[in-house]
Short mmCIF file of C-alpha atoms and ligand atoms in Angstrom, two decimals:
data_model
loop_
_atom_site.label_atom_id
_atom_site.label_comp_id
_atom_site.label_asym_id
_atom_site.label_seq_id
_atom_site.Cartn_x
_atom_site.Cartn_y
_atom_site.Cartn_z
CA UNK I 29 32.87 0.96 -22.91
CA UNK I 30 29.91 2.92 -21.28
CA UNK I 31 26.36 1.57 -21.19
CA UNK I 32 22.90 3.00 -21.66
CA UNK I 33 19.51 1.09 -21.25
CA UNK I 34 16.65 2.89 -22.72
CA UNK I 35 13.37 1.39 -21.55
CA UNK I 36 9.97 1.83 -23.14
CA UNK I 37 7.48 0.76 -20.37
CA UNK I 38 4.96 -1.70 -21.70
CA UNK I 39 6.02 -0.90 -25.20
CA UNK I 40 5.55 -4.49 -26.45
CA UNK I 41 2.17 -5.53 -27.72
CA UNK I 42 0.13 -7.89 -29.77
CA UNK I 43 -0.78 -7.93 -33.27
CA UNK I 44 -3.80 -5.78 -33.95
CA UNK I 45 -6.26 -6.66 -36.65
CA UNK I 46 -6.82 -2.78 -37.57
CA UNK I 47 -3.15 -2.49 -38.41
CA UNK I 48 -3.33 -5.45 -40.80
CA UNK I 49 -1.96 -7.85 -38.10
CA UNK I 50 1.08 -5.82 -37.29
CA UNK I 51 1.97 -4.96 -33.75
CA UNK I 52 2.46 -1.54 -32.82
CA UNK I 53 6.24 -1.89 -32.91
CA UNK I 54 6.11 -3.34 -36.38
CA UNK I 55 3.59 -0.51 -37.53
CA UNK I 56 5.06 2.52 -35.92
CA UNK I 57 7.72 4.76 -37.99
CA UNK I 58 10.91 3.81 -35.88
CA UNK I 59 13.86 4.33 -38.05
CA UNK I 60 16.24 4.57 -35.25
CA UNK I 61 15.55 1.65 -33.34
CA UNK I 62 15.40 -0.25 -36.61
CA UNK I 63 18.64 0.92 -37.64
CA UNK I 64 20.11 -0.03 -34.30
CA UNK I 65 18.48 -3.49 -34.63
CA UNK I 66 19.77 -3.82 -38.42
CA UNK I 67 23.61 -2.97 -37.14
CA UNK I 68 23.31 -4.76 -33.98
CA UNK I 69 22.10 -7.85 -32.19
CA UNK I 70 18.63 -8.76 -30.99
CA UNK I 71 16.82 -11.51 -28.89
CA UNK I 72 14.15 -11.78 -26.38
CA UNK I 73 14.16 -11.73 -22.70
CA UNK I 74 11.91 -12.94 -20.04
CA UNK I 75 11.82 -10.34 -17.43
CA UNK I 76 9.29 -11.76 -14.84
CA UNK I 77 10.23 -14.66 -12.90
CA UNK I 78 7.88 -17.70 -11.87
CA UNK I 79 5.75 -16.73 -8.97
CA UNK I 80 5.76 -12.89 -9.69
CA UNK I 81 3.03 -10.76 -11.11
CA UNK I 82 4.31 -8.61 -14.13
CA UNK I 83 4.71 -5.30 -12.40
CA UNK I 84 6.98 -2.79 -13.63
CA UNK I 85 8.81 -2.85 -10.45
CA UNK I 86 9.24 -6.55 -10.86
CA UNK I 87 10.60 -6.47 -14.44
CA UNK I 88 12.76 -3.48 -14.06
CA UNK I 89 14.50 -5.11 -11.12
CA UNK I 90 15.07 -8.06 -13.09
CA UNK I 91 16.41 -6.18 -16.04
CA UNK I 92 18.78 -4.29 -13.79
CA UNK I 93 20.44 -7.65 -12.96
CA UNK I 94 18.81 -8.51 -9.64
CA UNK I 95 17.40 -11.99 -8.50
CA UNK I 96 13.56 -11.00 -7.27
CA UNK I 97 13.57 -13.92 -4.93
CA UNK I 98 16.42 -12.15 -3.03
CA UNK I 99 15.67 -8.61 -3.28
CA UNK I 100 11.90 -8.18 -3.76
CA UNK I 101 10.15 -6.09 -0.83
CA UNK I 102 7.12 -4.57 -2.38
CA UNK I 103 6.22 -1.05 -3.15
CA UNK I 104 6.56 0.55 0.39
CA UNK I 105 10.43 0.37 0.46
CA UNK I 106 10.98 1.67 -3.30
CA UNK I 107 8.55 4.58 -2.59
CA UNK I 108 10.24 5.25 0.58
CA UNK I 109 13.57 5.62 -1.51
CA UNK I 110 11.87 7.65 -4.00
CA UNK I 111 10.61 10.07 -1.28
CA UNK I 112 13.98 10.28 0.19
CA UNK I 113 13.33 8.20 3.23
CA UNK I 114 16.49 6.36 4.16
CA UNK I 115 15.14 3.04 5.60
CA UNK I 116 16.74 1.57 8.78
CA UNK I 117 17.19 -2.14 9.02
CA UNK I 118 14.33 -2.47 11.58
CA UNK I 119 11.72 -0.29 9.51
CA UNK I 120 8.85 -1.84 7.61
CA UNK I 121 7.55 0.58 4.98
CA UNK I 122 4.18 0.15 3.49
CA UNK I 123 2.24 2.23 0.75
CA UNK I 124 -0.36 4.04 2.53
CA UNK I 125 -3.31 5.00 0.16
CA UNK I 126 -5.76 7.88 1.44
CA UNK I 127 -9.05 6.30 0.00
CA UNK I 128 -12.86 7.28 -0.10
CA UNK I 129 -15.26 4.96 1.83
CA UNK I 130 -18.92 5.21 1.50
CA UNK I 131 -21.70 3.09 3.12
CA UNK I 132 -19.30 0.69 4.45
CA UNK I 133 -17.64 0.16 0.87
CA UNK I 134 -14.28 1.29 -1.01
CA UNK I 135 -15.64 3.96 -3.32
CA UNK I 136 -12.36 4.91 -4.75
CA UNK I 137 -8.74 4.12 -4.20
CA UNK I 138 -7.42 7.78 -4.67
CA UNK I 139 -9.50 9.59 -2.01
CA UNK I 140 -11.49 11.47 -4.82
CA UNK I 141 -8.28 12.27 -6.93
CA UNK I 142 -6.56 14.10 -3.97
CA UNK I 143 -3.77 16.63 -4.77
CA UNK I 144 -0.21 16.11 -3.37
CA UNK I 145 -0.97 19.52 -1.58
CA UNK I 146 -4.31 18.07 0.35
CA UNK I 147 -2.68 14.92 0.81
CA UNK I 148 0.17 16.52 2.69
CA UNK I 149 -2.16 18.32 4.90
CA UNK I 150 -4.02 15.30 5.68
CA UNK I 151 -0.82 13.21 6.35
CA UNK I 152 0.88 15.80 8.50
CA UNK I 153 -2.38 15.66 10.63
CA UNK I 154 -2.28 11.97 10.93
CA UNK I 155 1.30 11.98 11.77
CA UNK I 156 0.67 14.51 14.74
CA UNK I 157 -2.31 12.51 15.91
CA UNK I 158 -1.17 8.93 15.53
CA UNK I 159 2.65 9.34 14.94
CA UNK I 160 5.19 8.63 17.64
CA UNK I 161 8.71 7.04 18.16
CA UNK I 162 7.59 3.74 16.28
CA UNK I 163 4.76 4.93 13.65
CA UNK I 164 5.56 7.77 11.05
CA UNK I 165 3.19 8.91 8.30
CA UNK I 166 5.27 10.28 5.31
CA UNK I 167 3.71 12.44 2.50
CA UNK I 168 4.45 10.94 -1.19
CA UNK I 169 2.34 12.06 -4.25
CA UNK I 170 -1.27 12.68 -4.52
CA UNK I 171 -3.14 9.74 -2.79
CA UNK I 172 -0.22 7.75 -2.45
CA UNK I 173 1.66 8.03 0.77
CA UNK I 174 3.95 5.96 2.96
CA UNK I 175 3.76 4.60 6.62
CA UNK I 176 6.84 3.35 8.44
CA UNK I 177 6.47 1.27 11.53
CA UNK I 178 9.65 0.23 13.28
CA UNK I 179 10.17 -3.45 14.12
CA UNK I 180 6.71 -4.30 12.25
CA UNK I 181 6.55 -7.56 10.35
CA UNK I 182 6.10 -7.62 6.63
CA UNK I 183 4.14 -11.00 6.81
CA UNK I 184 0.65 -9.58 6.54
CA UNK I 185 -1.96 -9.83 3.84
CA UNK I 186 -3.23 -6.63 2.77
CA UNK I 187 -5.92 -5.77 0.04
CA UNK I 188 -4.68 -3.30 -2.80
CA UNK I 189 -7.63 -0.97 -2.83
CA UNK I 190 -7.66 -0.47 -6.41
CA UNK I 191 -8.23 -4.34 -6.91
CA UNK I 192 -11.38 -3.95 -4.65
CA UNK I 193 -13.66 -1.15 -5.80
CA UNK I 194 -17.35 -1.27 -4.28
CA UNK I 195 -16.47 -3.98 -1.96
CA UNK I 196 -17.05 -3.89 1.74
CA UNK I 197 -14.00 -2.69 3.49
CA UNK I 198 -14.22 -4.62 6.73
CA UNK I 199 -13.65 -8.01 5.46
CA UNK I 200 -10.60 -6.54 3.80
CA UNK I 201 -8.88 -5.28 6.72
CA UNK I 202 -5.36 -6.57 7.47
CA UNK I 203 -4.55 -10.23 8.46
CA UNK I 204 -1.48 -12.03 9.39
CA UNK I 205 0.08 -14.23 6.73
CA UNK I 206 -0.43 -18.08 7.60
CA UNK I 207 2.14 -19.37 9.72
CA UNK I 208 3.60 -16.04 10.65
CA UNK I 209 0.94 -15.19 13.31
CA UNK I 210 3.27 -15.62 16.18
CA UNK I 211 6.84 -15.42 14.79
CA UNK I 212 9.21 -12.82 16.06
CA UNK I 213 11.55 -12.44 12.67
CA UNK I 214 14.99 -11.25 13.53
CA UNK I 215 16.08 -7.74 12.31
CA UNK I 216 18.65 -8.22 9.67
CA UNK I 217 21.47 -5.46 9.28
CA UNK I 218 22.98 -3.61 6.61
CA UNK I 219 25.75 -6.17 6.56
CA UNK I 220 23.38 -9.18 6.13
CA UNK I 221 23.84 -10.35 9.58
CA UNK I 222 21.07 -10.52 12.45
CA UNK I 223 21.24 -7.31 14.65
CA UNK I 224 20.13 -9.54 17.75
CA UNK I 225 16.81 -7.49 17.79
CA UNK I 226 13.64 -9.00 16.98
CA UNK I 227 10.38 -7.88 15.17
CA UNK I 228 6.97 -8.08 16.39
CA UNK I 229 4.59 -10.90 15.41
CA UNK I 230 2.57 -10.61 12.21
CA UNK I 231 -0.65 -10.65 14.38
CA UNK I 232 0.77 -7.68 16.40
CA UNK I 233 1.67 -5.83 13.24
CA UNK I 234 -1.96 -6.53 11.85
CA UNK I 235 -3.62 -5.15 14.92
CA UNK I 236 -1.67 -2.05 14.56
CA UNK I 237 -2.29 -1.47 11.03
CA UNK I 238 -6.08 -1.97 11.66
CA UNK I 239 -6.14 0.25 14.63
CA UNK I 240 -4.42 2.97 12.55
CA UNK I 241 -7.10 2.47 9.66
CA UNK I 242 -10.05 2.66 12.28
CA UNK I 243 -8.41 5.73 13.98
CA UNK I 244 -7.79 7.52 10.57
CA UNK I 245 -11.35 7.12 9.76
CA UNK I 246 -12.39 8.98 12.85
CA UNK I 247 -9.87 11.64 12.55
CA UNK I 248 -10.17 12.25 8.90
CA UNK I 249 -14.02 12.50 9.05
CA UNK I 250 -13.58 15.40 11.51
CA UNK I 251 -10.88 17.14 9.56
CA UNK I 252 -11.93 20.65 8.11
CA UNK I 253 -10.72 19.38 4.42
CA UNK I 254 -13.24 16.79 4.60
CA UNK I 255 -16.10 18.64 6.31
CA UNK I 256 -15.92 21.14 3.42
CA UNK I 257 -15.80 18.56 0.91
CA UNK I 258 -18.94 17.05 2.35
CA UNK I 259 -20.69 20.31 2.62
CA UNK I 260 -20.05 20.60 -1.19
CA UNK I 261 -21.43 17.25 -2.00
CA UNK I 262 -17.66 16.15 -3.03
CA UNK I 263 -15.86 12.73 -2.20
CA UNK I 264 -14.23 12.89 1.12
CA UNK I 265 -10.64 11.39 1.61
CA UNK I 266 -11.77 9.41 4.84
CA UNK I 267 -9.63 6.46 5.33
CA UNK I 268 -6.04 5.34 4.88
CA UNK I 269 -5.36 1.91 3.42
CA UNK I 270 -2.01 0.40 3.73
CA UNK I 271 -0.73 -2.38 1.35
CA UNK I 272 2.51 -3.83 -0.15
CA UNK I 273 4.97 -3.36 2.75
CA UNK I 274 8.53 -4.76 3.18
CA UNK I 275 11.96 -4.08 4.78
CA UNK I 276 14.93 -2.31 3.27
CA UNK I 277 15.84 -4.21 0.13
CA UNK I 278 19.24 -6.30 0.41
CA UNK I 279 20.42 -5.07 -2.82
CA UNK I 280 24.07 -4.82 -3.86
CA UNK I 281 24.71 -1.57 -5.74
CA UNK I 282 25.44 -2.01 -9.34
CA UNK I 283 28.96 -0.70 -8.75
CA UNK I 284 29.41 -4.01 -6.58
CA UNK I 285 27.87 -6.36 -8.98
CA UNK I 286 29.70 -4.64 -12.06
CA UNK I 287 33.03 -3.41 -11.23
CA UNK I 288 33.19 -1.71 -14.75
CA UNK I 289 30.53 0.56 -13.45
CA UNK I 290 32.14 3.34 -11.22
CA UNK I 291 28.97 5.57 -11.18
CA UNK I 292 25.73 5.85 -13.07
CA UNK I 293 22.25 7.50 -13.20
CA UNK I 294 18.68 6.58 -13.29
CA UNK I 295 16.15 8.80 -15.38
CA UNK I 296 12.41 8.05 -14.75
CA UNK I 297 9.17 10.03 -13.67
CA UNK I 298 8.09 7.07 -11.93
CA UNK I 299 8.81 6.65 -8.06
CA UNK I 300 9.06 2.94 -8.21
CA UNK I 301 11.68 2.88 -10.84
CA UNK I 302 13.56 5.79 -8.85
CA UNK I 303 13.46 3.61 -5.88
CA UNK I 304 15.02 0.62 -7.75
CA UNK I 305 17.68 3.04 -8.98
CA UNK I 306 18.35 4.54 -5.50
CA UNK I 307 19.04 0.96 -3.97
CA UNK I 308 21.21 0.04 -7.02
CA UNK I 309 23.39 3.13 -6.01
CA UNK I 310 22.58 5.37 -9.14
CA UNK I 311 22.12 9.05 -9.12
CA UNK I 312 18.33 9.76 -9.53
CA UNK I 313 18.09 12.36 -12.00
CA UNK I 314 14.78 14.68 -11.97
CA UNK I 315 14.21 16.15 -15.42
CA UNK I 316 11.76 19.11 -15.27
CA UNK I 317 8.67 18.51 -17.27
CA UNK I 318 9.01 14.57 -16.87
CA UNK I 319 5.36 13.46 -16.42
CA UNK I 320 5.32 9.91 -17.03
CA UNK I 321 2.60 10.73 -19.83
CA UNK I 322 2.91 11.12 -23.67
CA UNK I 323 3.47 14.99 -23.09
CA UNK I 324 6.55 14.02 -21.30
CA UNK I 325 9.92 16.27 -21.58
CA UNK I 326 11.51 13.73 -24.24
CA UNK I 327 14.36 16.01 -25.29
CA UNK I 328 15.07 16.96 -21.45
CA UNK I 329 15.46 13.12 -20.63
CA UNK I 330 17.67 12.46 -23.81
CA UNK I 331 19.59 15.37 -22.87
CA UNK I 332 19.85 14.51 -19.26
CA UNK I 333 21.33 10.95 -20.30
CA UNK I 334 23.91 12.42 -22.61
CA UNK I 335 25.28 14.54 -20.00
CA UNK I 336 25.22 11.90 -17.36
CA UNK I 337 27.19 9.54 -19.91
CA UNK I 338 29.71 12.37 -20.53
CA UNK I 339 31.01 11.72 -16.78
CA UNK I 340 29.60 8.27 -15.71
CA UNK I 341 29.50 4.67 -17.16
CA UNK I 342 25.92 3.62 -17.06
CA UNK I 343 22.68 5.31 -17.54
CA UNK I 344 18.97 3.68 -16.97
CA UNK I 345 16.52 6.02 -19.03
CA UNK I 346 13.08 4.76 -18.43
CA UNK I 347 10.06 6.06 -20.25
CA UNK I 348 6.46 5.50 -18.88
CA UNK I 349 4.37 7.00 -21.65
CA UNK I 350 4.24 3.81 -23.57
CA UNK I 351 2.63 2.14 -20.89
CA UNK I 352 0.10 4.67 -19.83
CA UNK I 353 -1.07 4.71 -23.33
CA UNK I 354 -1.59 0.90 -23.17
CA UNK I 355 -3.43 1.11 -20.02
CA UNK I 356 -5.69 3.72 -21.47
CA UNK I 357 -6.33 1.18 -24.66
CA UNK I 358 -5.21 4.09 -26.70
CA UNK I 359 -3.88 2.74 -30.12
CA UNK I 360 -2.92 5.87 -31.64
CA UNK I 361 -1.48 7.47 -28.62
CA UNK I 362 0.75 4.26 -27.98
CA UNK I 363 2.14 4.53 -31.67
CA UNK I 364 2.84 8.03 -31.18
CA UNK I 365 4.65 7.45 -27.86
CA UNK I 366 6.85 4.76 -29.49
CA UNK I 367 7.63 7.06 -32.37
CA UNK I 368 8.57 9.95 -29.80
CA UNK I 369 10.85 7.29 -27.98
CA UNK I 370 12.52 6.73 -31.42
CA UNK I 371 12.72 10.13 -32.68
CA UNK I 372 13.08 12.31 -29.48
CA UNK I 373 15.18 9.97 -27.24
CA UNK I 374 17.04 7.30 -29.38
CA UNK I 375 17.68 9.53 -32.26
CA UNK I 376 19.58 12.49 -30.31
CA UNK I 377 21.19 9.94 -27.77
CA UNK I 378 22.66 7.76 -30.74
CA UNK I 379 23.79 10.99 -32.94
CA UNK I 380 25.62 12.35 -30.03
CA UNK I 381 27.26 8.97 -28.30
CA UNK I 382 28.03 7.48 -31.52
CA UNK I 383 30.64 10.24 -32.20
CA UNK I 384 32.48 9.88 -28.94
CA UNK I 385 36.01 8.45 -28.66
CA UNK I 386 34.89 6.26 -25.57
CA UNK I 387 32.14 3.79 -27.24
CA UNK I 388 28.81 3.64 -25.65
CA UNK I 389 26.72 0.47 -25.98
CA UNK I 390 22.95 1.08 -26.26
CA UNK I 391 20.32 -1.49 -25.19
CA UNK I 392 16.49 -0.85 -25.99
CA UNK I 393 13.69 -2.98 -24.57
CA UNK I 394 10.26 -2.88 -22.75
CA UNK I 395 9.82 -4.20 -19.29
CA UNK I 396 6.72 -6.11 -20.48
CA UNK I 397 3.94 -5.91 -22.85
CA UNK I 398 1.13 -3.70 -22.04
CA UNK I 399 -1.19 -4.48 -25.01
CA UNK I 400 -3.82 -1.93 -26.01
CA UNK I 401 -6.40 -4.60 -26.39
CA UNK I 402 -5.90 -6.04 -22.90
CA UNK I 403 -5.11 -2.60 -21.22
CA UNK I 404 -2.86 -4.48 -18.53
CA UNK I 405 0.39 -5.79 -18.34
CA UNK I 406 0.96 -9.37 -19.60
CA UNK I 407 3.90 -12.04 -18.69
CA UNK I 408 5.49 -12.55 -22.02
CA UNK I 409 8.95 -12.42 -23.32
CA UNK I 410 9.90 -8.76 -24.72
CA UNK I 411 12.15 -8.00 -27.75
CA UNK I 412 15.54 -6.42 -27.02
CA UNK I 413 18.25 -4.96 -28.99
CA UNK I 414 21.95 -4.18 -28.41
CA UNK I 415 24.10 -1.95 -30.29
CA UNK I 416 27.57 -0.47 -30.05
CA UNK I 417 30.22 0.74 -32.57
CA UNK I 418 31.70 -2.44 -34.52
CA UNK I 419 29.24 -4.85 -33.06
CA UNK I 420 28.70 -7.86 -35.56
CA UNK I 421 25.25 -7.50 -36.74
CA UNK I 422 22.77 -10.65 -36.70
CA UNK I 423 20.16 -11.18 -39.56
CA UNK I 424 17.34 -9.19 -37.83
CA UNK I 425 16.36 -6.23 -39.85
CA UNK I 426 14.15 -4.25 -37.66
CA UNK I 427 13.12 -3.86 -34.08
CA UNK I 428 9.83 -5.67 -32.98
CA UNK I 429 8.18 -8.56 -31.14
CA UNK I 430 8.24 -10.70 -34.38
CA UNK I 431 11.59 -10.13 -36.02
CA UNK I 432 13.58 -10.37 -32.74
CA UNK I 433 12.50 -14.07 -32.49
CA UNK I 434 15.10 -14.88 -34.71
CA UNK I 435 17.85 -12.55 -33.00
CA UNK I 436 21.22 -14.03 -32.23
CA UNK I 437 20.98 -13.77 -28.50
CA UNK I 438 17.87 -16.20 -28.55
CA UNK I 439 15.64 -16.13 -25.48
CA UNK I 440 17.39 -14.84 -22.27
CA UNK I 441 16.33 -15.27 -18.75
CA UNK I 442 15.98 -12.57 -16.21
CA UNK I 443 19.53 -11.38 -14.94
CA UNK I 444 21.10 -12.87 -18.09
CA UNK I 445 20.36 -9.75 -19.91
CA UNK I 446 22.24 -7.37 -17.70
CA UNK I 447 25.06 -10.00 -17.34
CA UNK I 448 25.22 -10.08 -21.20
CA UNK I 449 24.94 -6.47 -21.61
CA UNK I 450 27.59 -5.65 -19.20
CA UNK I 451 30.16 -8.15 -20.32
CA UNK I 452 30.36 -6.13 -23.43
CA UNK I 453 33.51 -4.08 -22.87
ZN1 ZN A 521 6.01 -1.47 -16.72
#
């Protein structure tokens, strides 16, 4: 049996008065997901462990079968993988925003909507001026870049800049995590054993990061790109802001965890999800026109999944559009994105793989709800369905938050989903 997980990011929602008390999944016209729920088995899943916020990187890692307490290293290492930077054991990789400061405050977390092209110019300039054998700035996407420091400690407290708009930046500078100020943590090698080398302390790391922040402000304000911006009365991109750092995740590949998987692919427009896929040992398929928005290339993603399944055993197909519509609070757009997922992804994949000699097991679920009335992720169980040719159906007739409460799988926790799914053979 081959396996495919189709994930609608943030797809689950709450009952909406305007929809007659229905959730969006209940309201939307989703004949294929409903059919698979009717013919298959359903349940609910808790995707976010205690002590974690319901971030997509957290929930998707749990759905893929990993224990967050063992493997979670923050955004930096996932984005490093997505960019194509292969982390060494001694590296500490940290997200490096380019932001806009004004009058001592954080004006925007995105450097005035910096483009990737201009971000690349500024990051290369910073790397030339501040980079060395130990410190490296690497271009990412738009305002979201990467800073890698060898032998740095991840035990530092950083402020995510999008959480602190219009706040003074000086009190938000990097601090050592309590208890780690003077600790030299050992570097762990790829075999899970200490390499005999030690990291710098958290205090030393915080000092370097703060030095780089202050130096970047001097350098960026002098740069012709920003001089021009200021002359035109536009917002300059005038400071780096590092946050969410970590080491290379200690993740076994899915092939090691589930021997029935010989090879697999991850299809997503989102760099964090691609990063998880990379460390899980999956091929990262980049589909042209996959945007992460409602106008994404649905057909292209479905075809890429079908092609991958022809010669591989496992596909993780992630669709971001549902989450984005939830963040925008756009009810109509989210309903549309759910219907597109059903009609333009689930339908073609089901129609193709259900004719194959080698059966394909399909799972569909969100990673967390992003309710349109709340406009951010919430930590609640999500509905899932599992279907394969010949599966014995449960009594659930449609796929949504309410019907799946009665599903035969009941309420699963975290890795139980992947373990249950991969056991189907
Ligand atoms: Zn998500």
